[in-house]
Amino acid sequence: MMAANDESKEAPSNELRCDYLVVGAGAAGMAFVDTLLTEDPTCRVVLVDRRAKAGGHWVDSYPFVRLHQPSHYYGVNSLPLGKARDAKGREVFDRDDLASGPEVVAYYEKVLAQFEASGRVDIRLETSYEARGARALLTTNDGATTWVTPRKTVTTISNVQVPSTRPPPFPVADGVECRPLNALEVPNASSYVVVGAGKSGVDAVCHLLDSGVSTDAITWIVPHDRWMFLRDGIWPSRTSGYYEAMAKFFPALLEASDSMSVALGLEKEGICARIFPGGEPPRVFKGATINKSQLEQIRSVAAVRLGRVVAVEPGEIILQQGRLPIAPGCLVVDATAGYETAPDELFGYNVVDDAFKIFSADSIKLGPSLNLFNVCLSAALTAYLEATCVDDAFKNSLCYFVSGENLRFSHKTLPALLYYSTKNMDALEKCHPAATMFVLKSRLFDAAPMHHGGLLKFLWAMLGPTLALKAKGKKFLKKVDAGGLSDVPDSFGLGRPLPAKKRGAVRKVKGPKN
């Protein structure tokens, strides 16, 4: 009988070998591979995903979903996504250029074609991955298996859930119609109960109203109030004033005495809003971004605030703190993120403890945000550090991210991410200047000079006396490190100083320019 760990007897003769096995062709995995191919001209990659297409959760999302953020800084570095262009055809900032879900999926199909054309990426879709020691077993949907031996395995620490890929997170009795919000593309029910207060719930309510459904026919179950960014509050002008908008964050950051004061200060500036005005400030802040008109829409429908759904029964929905009657023909819409985590946890990327490391000898773990709410740039920067730095300890020393309990208490999320985004850039500037230039030239960097009028305008915003963004950023770092936010005296759980310069830590890579 073969021992369970005797992999050599199981491995076929056509075993694959590669530099990197990347598990997942979602936003993070695709951005990582794209930059890796550019910066390491000899690497070979095996890219595996259980879905039939690249794009991660976008493949399964509802058809009326759109990006939260402008398209000009989403996707991968080598291929533009934004529709707004200047006279030379370069992507520029447009607040309202928000790619749709189908457009994002089509975009990733083009990126995948680029990978295939490089001759250095072995793409395995509709294939599952199972770690087996130093190797991995890949199994296609029809049962064919392949062994892979990579130098490093790249995974994404993610718990993103799309309602269409799982049953509702609460029991539903026979005879009651409960469907994911994908079913709302053409609304045809007599009434609706939308379950879930996140961005998907907002999209469901707004889509129903935009489709002509009466406010009287919509009930919205909102277990917890939450903060949301206001897109046209951050950027009053659709195509200009980006750096001026960045400056609007600093009064709240520099004047606040704790994290909740930051949120309240941003609310005063019109940058953020809560679903329900007045009352106890929300403790949930997950980065969802909506327009002021959408805020008015969601406030116009009847909201039920009796906690989470416990069960859906014929004629009623049972909640943690009460019951909601429902009429015959009502469609219960599942727009939840799932109930497996605490209500104030940042759902989407798993909480990591303070000992978590992105880089190790045989693996790379994507997921922690190295730039404010920017999964794509974080993954691309991770790939750049992998390609250009000699040892893993040095790479990890350049990476600052939210971890531990500070990722769970979501009212702390925004100041924490701003803190670490600023600290990351300071570390790169000090110890790896070429990586700083990589970020500045990256189309995935929201503030990149290419998107906002060029380098001189960027430098004036950062260093000039009017906005002085760099000086204000450093002042915010010093404030937090000195205990200026009373609920985060330990610098959000890490408190690490900037790393020391290390001779020979950065290798020269003669790859194509970014």
JSON list of N, CA, C and O in Angstrom, two decimals, residues 194-198 220-226 275-276 284 304-309 319-321 336 339 343:
[
{"chain": "A", "resi": 194, "resn": "VAL", "atom": "N", "xyz": [-34.92, 43.35, -0.22]},
{"chain": "A", "resi": 194, "resn": "VAL", "atom": "CA", "xyz": [-33.48, 43.25, -0.47]},
{"chain": "A", "resi": 194, "resn": "VAL", "atom": "C", "xyz": [-32.78, 43.03, 0.85]},
{"chain": "A", "resi": 194, "resn": "VAL", "atom": "O", "xyz": [-32.95, 43.80, 1.80]},
{"chain": "A", "resi": 195, "resn": "VAL", "atom": "N", "xyz": [-31.98, 41.96, 0.93]},
{"chain": "A", "resi": 195, "resn": "VAL", "atom": "CA", "xyz": [-31.27, 41.60, 2.16]},
{"chain": "A", "resi": 195, "resn": "VAL", "atom": "C", "xyz": [-29.79, 41.90, 1.96]},
{"chain": "A", "resi": 195, "resn": "VAL", "atom": "O", "xyz": [-29.14, 41.33, 1.08]},
{"chain": "A", "resi": 196, "resn": "GLY", "atom": "N", "xyz": [-29.24, 42.78, 2.78]},
{"chain": "A", "resi": 196, "resn": "GLY", "atom": "CA", "xyz": [-27.82, 43.12, 2.68]},
{"chain": "A", "resi": 196, "resn": "GLY", "atom": "C", "xyz": [-27.61, 44.61, 2.51]},
{"chain": "A", "resi": 196, "resn": "GLY", "atom": "O", "xyz": [-28.21, 45.22, 1.61]},
{"chain": "A", "resi": 197, "resn": "ALA", "atom": "N", "xyz": [-26.75, 45.21, 3.34]},
{"chain": "A", "resi": 197, "resn": "ALA", "atom": "CA", "xyz": [-26.58, 46.66, 3.36]},
{"chain": "A", "resi": 197, "resn": "ALA", "atom": "C", "xyz": [-25.28, 47.12, 2.74]},
{"chain": "A", "resi": 197, "resn": "ALA", "atom": "O", "xyz": [-24.94, 48.29, 2.83]},
{"chain": "A", "resi": 198, "resn": "GLY", "atom": "N", "xyz": [-24.54, 46.20, 2.09]},
{"chain": "A", "resi": 198, "resn": "GLY", "atom": "CA", "xyz": [-23.29, 46.59, 1.45]},
{"chain": "A", "resi": 198, "resn": "GLY", "atom": "C", "xyz": [-23.52, 47.16, 0.07]},
{"chain": "A", "resi": 198, "resn": "GLY", "atom": "O", "xyz": [-24.63, 47.53, -0.31]},
{"chain": "A", "resi": 220, "resn": "TRP", "atom": "N", "xyz": [-35.95, 47.20, 2.34]},
{"chain": "A", "resi": 220, "resn": "TRP", "atom": "CA", "xyz": [-34.50, 46.95, 2.43]},
{"chain": "A", "resi": 220, "resn": "TRP", "atom": "C", "xyz": [-34.15, 46.56, 3.86]},
{"chain": "A", "resi": 220, "resn": "TRP", "atom": "O", "xyz": [-34.37, 47.35, 4.78]},
{"chain": "A", "resi": 221, "resn": "ILE", "atom": "N", "xyz": [-33.62, 45.36, 4.03]},
{"chain": "A", "resi": 221, "resn": "ILE", "atom": "CA", "xyz": [-33.17, 44.91, 5.34]},
{"chain": "A", "resi": 221, "resn": "ILE", "atom": "C", "xyz": [-31.72, 45.35, 5.54]},
{"chain": "A", "resi": 221, "resn": "ILE", "atom": "O", "xyz": [-30.82, 44.93, 4.81]},
{"chain": "A", "resi": 222, "resn": "VAL", "atom": "N", "xyz": [-31.52, 46.22, 6.54]},
{"chain": "A", "resi": 222, "resn": "VAL", "atom": "CA", "xyz": [-30.20, 46.80, 6.81]},
{"chain": "A", "resi": 222, "resn": "VAL", "atom": "C", "xyz": [-29.79, 46.42, 8.23]},
{"chain": "A", "resi": 222, "resn": "VAL", "atom": "O", "xyz": [-30.18, 47.08, 9.19]},
{"chain": "A", "resi": 223, "resn": "PRO", "atom": "N", "xyz": [-29.03, 45.35, 8.38]},
{"chain": "A", "resi": 223, "resn": "PRO", "atom": "CA", "xyz": [-28.65, 44.92, 9.73]},
{"chain": "A", "resi": 223, "resn": "PRO", "atom": "C", "xyz": [-27.82, 45.95, 10.49]},
{"chain": "A", "resi": 223, "resn": "PRO", "atom": "O", "xyz": [-27.98, 46.11, 11.70]},
{"chain": "A", "resi": 224, "resn": "HIS", "atom": "N", "xyz": [-26.94, 46.63, 9.77]},
{"chain": "A", "resi": 224, "resn": "HIS", "atom": "CA", "xyz": [-26.04, 47.59, 10.42]},
{"chain": "A", "resi": 224, "resn": "HIS", "atom": "C", "xyz": [-25.88, 48.81, 9.51]},
{"chain": "A", "resi": 224, "resn": "HIS", "atom": "O", "xyz": [-25.67, 48.67, 8.31]},
{"chain": "A", "resi": 225, "resn": "ASP", "atom": "N", "xyz": [-25.94, 50.00, 10.10]},
{"chain": "A", "resi": 225, "resn": "ASP", "atom": "CA", "xyz": [-25.60, 51.20, 9.36]},
{"chain": "A", "resi": 225, "resn": "ASP", "atom": "C", "xyz": [-24.12, 51.17, 9.04]},
{"chain": "A", "resi": 225, "resn": "ASP", "atom": "O", "xyz": [-23.34, 50.47, 9.70]},
{"chain": "A", "resi": 226, "resn": "ARG", "atom": "N", "xyz": [-23.70, 51.92, 8.03]},
{"chain": "A", "resi": 226, "resn": "ARG", "atom": "CA", "xyz": [-22.28, 51.91, 7.64]},
{"chain": "A", "resi": 226, "resn": "ARG", "atom": "C", "xyz": [-21.92, 53.21, 6.95]},
{"chain": "A", "resi": 226, "resn": "ARG", "atom": "O", "xyz": [-22.77, 53.93, 6.45]},
{"chain": "A", "resi": 275, "resn": "ILE", "atom": "N", "xyz": [-25.73, 55.69, 5.96]},
{"chain": "A", "resi": 275, "resn": "ILE", "atom": "CA", "xyz": [-27.01, 55.41, 5.31]},
{"chain": "A", "resi": 275, "resn": "ILE", "atom": "C", "xyz": [-28.12, 56.18, 6.00]},
{"chain": "A", "resi": 275, "resn": "ILE", "atom": "O", "xyz": [-28.97, 56.81, 5.34]},
{"chain": "A", "resi": 276, "resn": "PHE", "atom": "N", "xyz": [-28.12, 56.17, 7.32]},
{"chain": "A", "resi": 276, "resn": "PHE", "atom": "CA", "xyz": [-29.18, 56.82, 8.09]},
{"chain": "A", "resi": 276, "resn": "PHE", "atom": "C", "xyz": [-28.61, 58.03, 8.81]},
{"chain": "A", "resi": 276, "resn": "PHE", "atom": "O", "xyz": [-27.78, 57.87, 9.71]},
{"chain": "A", "resi": 284, "resn": "VAL", "atom": "N", "xyz": [-19.03, 50.43, 10.89]},
{"chain": "A", "resi": 284, "resn": "VAL", "atom": "CA", "xyz": [-18.69, 49.62, 9.72]},
{"chain": "A", "resi": 284, "resn": "VAL", "atom": "C", "xyz": [-18.29, 50.55, 8.58]},
{"chain": "A", "resi": 284, "resn": "VAL", "atom": "O", "xyz": [-19.04, 51.47, 8.24]},
{"chain": "A", "resi": 304, "resn": "VAL", "atom": "N", "xyz": [-35.63, 48.23, 7.12]},
{"chain": "A", "resi": 304, "resn": "VAL", "atom": "CA", "xyz": [-35.91, 47.44, 8.31]},
{"chain": "A", "resi": 304, "resn": "VAL", "atom": "C", "xyz": [-34.60, 47.22, 9.05]},
{"chain": "A", "resi": 304, "resn": "VAL", "atom": "O", "xyz": [-33.66, 46.63, 8.50]},
{"chain": "A", "resi": 305, "resn": "ARG", "atom": "N", "xyz": [-34.55, 47.67, 10.29]},
{"chain": "A", "resi": 305, "resn": "ARG", "atom": "CA", "xyz": [-33.31, 47.61, 11.06]},
{"chain": "A", "resi": 305, "resn": "ARG", "atom": "C", "xyz": [-33.52, 46.74, 12.31]},
{"chain": "A", "resi": 305, "resn": "ARG", "atom": "O", "xyz": [-33.52, 47.23, 13.43]},
{"chain": "A", "resi": 306, "resn": "LEU", "atom": "N", "xyz": [-33.71, 45.46, 12.07]},
{"chain": "A", "resi": 306, "resn": "LEU", "atom": "CA", "xyz": [-33.96, 44.52, 13.14]},
{"chain": "A", "resi": 306, "resn": "LEU", "atom": "C", "xyz": [-32.91, 43.40, 13.15]},
{"chain": "A", "resi": 306, "resn": "LEU", "atom": "O", "xyz": [-33.20, 42.26, 13.52]},
{"chain": "A", "resi": 307, "resn": "GLY", "atom": "N", "xyz": [-31.69, 43.72, 12.72]},
{"chain": "A", "resi": 307, "resn": "GLY", "atom": "CA", "xyz": [-30.62, 42.74, 12.70]},
{"chain": "A", "resi": 307, "resn": "GLY", "atom": "C", "xyz": [-30.66, 41.87, 11.45]},
{"chain": "A", "resi": 307, "resn": "GLY", "atom": "O", "xyz": [-31.38, 42.14, 10.49]},
{"chain": "A", "resi": 308, "resn": "ARG", "atom": "N", "xyz": [-29.87, 40.81, 11.48]},
{"chain": "A", "resi": 308, "resn": "ARG", "atom": "CA", "xyz": [-29.74, 39.93, 10.33]},
{"chain": "A", "resi": 308, "resn": "ARG", "atom": "C", "xyz": [-30.93, 38.98, 10.19]},
{"chain": "A", "resi": 308, "resn": "ARG", "atom": "O", "xyz": [-31.66, 38.73, 11.15]},
{"chain": "A", "resi": 309, "resn": "VAL", "atom": "N", "xyz": [-31.07, 38.45, 8.97]},
{"chain": "A", "resi": 309, "resn": "VAL", "atom": "CA", "xyz": [-32.12, 37.47, 8.72]},
{"chain": "A", "resi": 309, "resn": "VAL", "atom": "C", "xyz": [-31.74, 36.15, 9.38]},
{"chain": "A", "resi": 309, "resn": "VAL", "atom": "O", "xyz": [-30.63, 35.65, 9.21]},
{"chain": "A", "resi": 319, "resn": "LEU", "atom": "N", "xyz": [-36.15, 37.85, 11.78]},
{"chain": "A", "resi": 319, "resn": "LEU", "atom": "CA", "xyz": [-34.89, 38.56, 11.98]},
{"chain": "A", "resi": 319, "resn": "LEU", "atom": "C", "xyz": [-34.43, 38.40, 13.43]},
{"chain": "A", "resi": 319, "resn": "LEU", "atom": "O", "xyz": [-35.17, 37.90, 14.27]},
{"chain": "A", "resi": 320, "resn": "GLN", "atom": "N", "xyz": [-33.22, 38.83, 13.71]},
{"chain": "A", "resi": 320, "resn": "GLN", "atom": "CA", "xyz": [-32.67, 38.69, 15.06]},
{"chain": "A", "resi": 320, "resn": "GLN", "atom": "C", "xyz": [-33.51, 39.42, 16.09]},
{"chain": "A", "resi": 320, "resn": "GLN", "atom": "O", "xyz": [-33.60, 39.00, 17.24]},
{"chain": "A", "resi": 321, "resn": "GLN", "atom": "N", "xyz": [-34.16, 40.51, 15.68]},
{"chain": "A", "resi": 321, "resn": "GLN", "atom": "CA", "xyz": [-34.87, 41.34, 16.65]},
{"chain": "A", "resi": 321, "resn": "GLN", "atom": "C", "xyz": [-36.34, 41.54, 16.29]},
{"chain": "A", "resi": 321, "resn": "GLN", "atom": "O", "xyz": [-36.99, 42.47, 16.79]},
{"chain": "A", "resi": 336, "resn": "THR", "atom": "N", "xyz": [-26.30, 39.68, 0.27]},
{"chain": "A", "resi": 336, "resn": "THR", "atom": "CA", "xyz": [-25.40, 39.63, 1.42]},
{"chain": "A", "resi": 336, "resn": "THR", "atom": "C", "xyz": [-24.00, 39.22, 1.00]},
{"chain": "A", "resi": 336, "resn": "THR", "atom": "O", "xyz": [-23.80, 38.59, -0.04]},
{"chain": "A", "resi": 339, "resn": "TYR", "atom": "N", "xyz": [-22.55, 35.39, 6.09]},
{"chain": "A", "resi": 339, "resn": "TYR", "atom": "CA", "xyz": [-22.64, 35.65, 7.53]},
{"chain": "A", "resi": 339, "resn": "TYR", "atom": "C", "xyz": [-21.56, 34.96, 8.33]},
{"chain": "A", "resi": 339, "resn": "TYR", "atom": "O", "xyz": [-21.68, 34.80, 9.53]},
{"chain": "A", "resi": 343, "resn": "PRO", "atom": "N", "xyz": [-19.87, 41.23, 12.09]},
{"chain": "A", "resi": 343, "resn": "PRO", "atom": "CA", "xyz": [-20.50, 42.27, 11.28]},
{"chain": "A", "resi": 343, "resn": "PRO", "atom": "C", "xyz": [-19.60, 43.45, 10.98]},
{"chain": "A", "resi": 343, "resn": "PRO", "atom": "O", "xyz": [-19.80, 44.15, 10.00]}
]
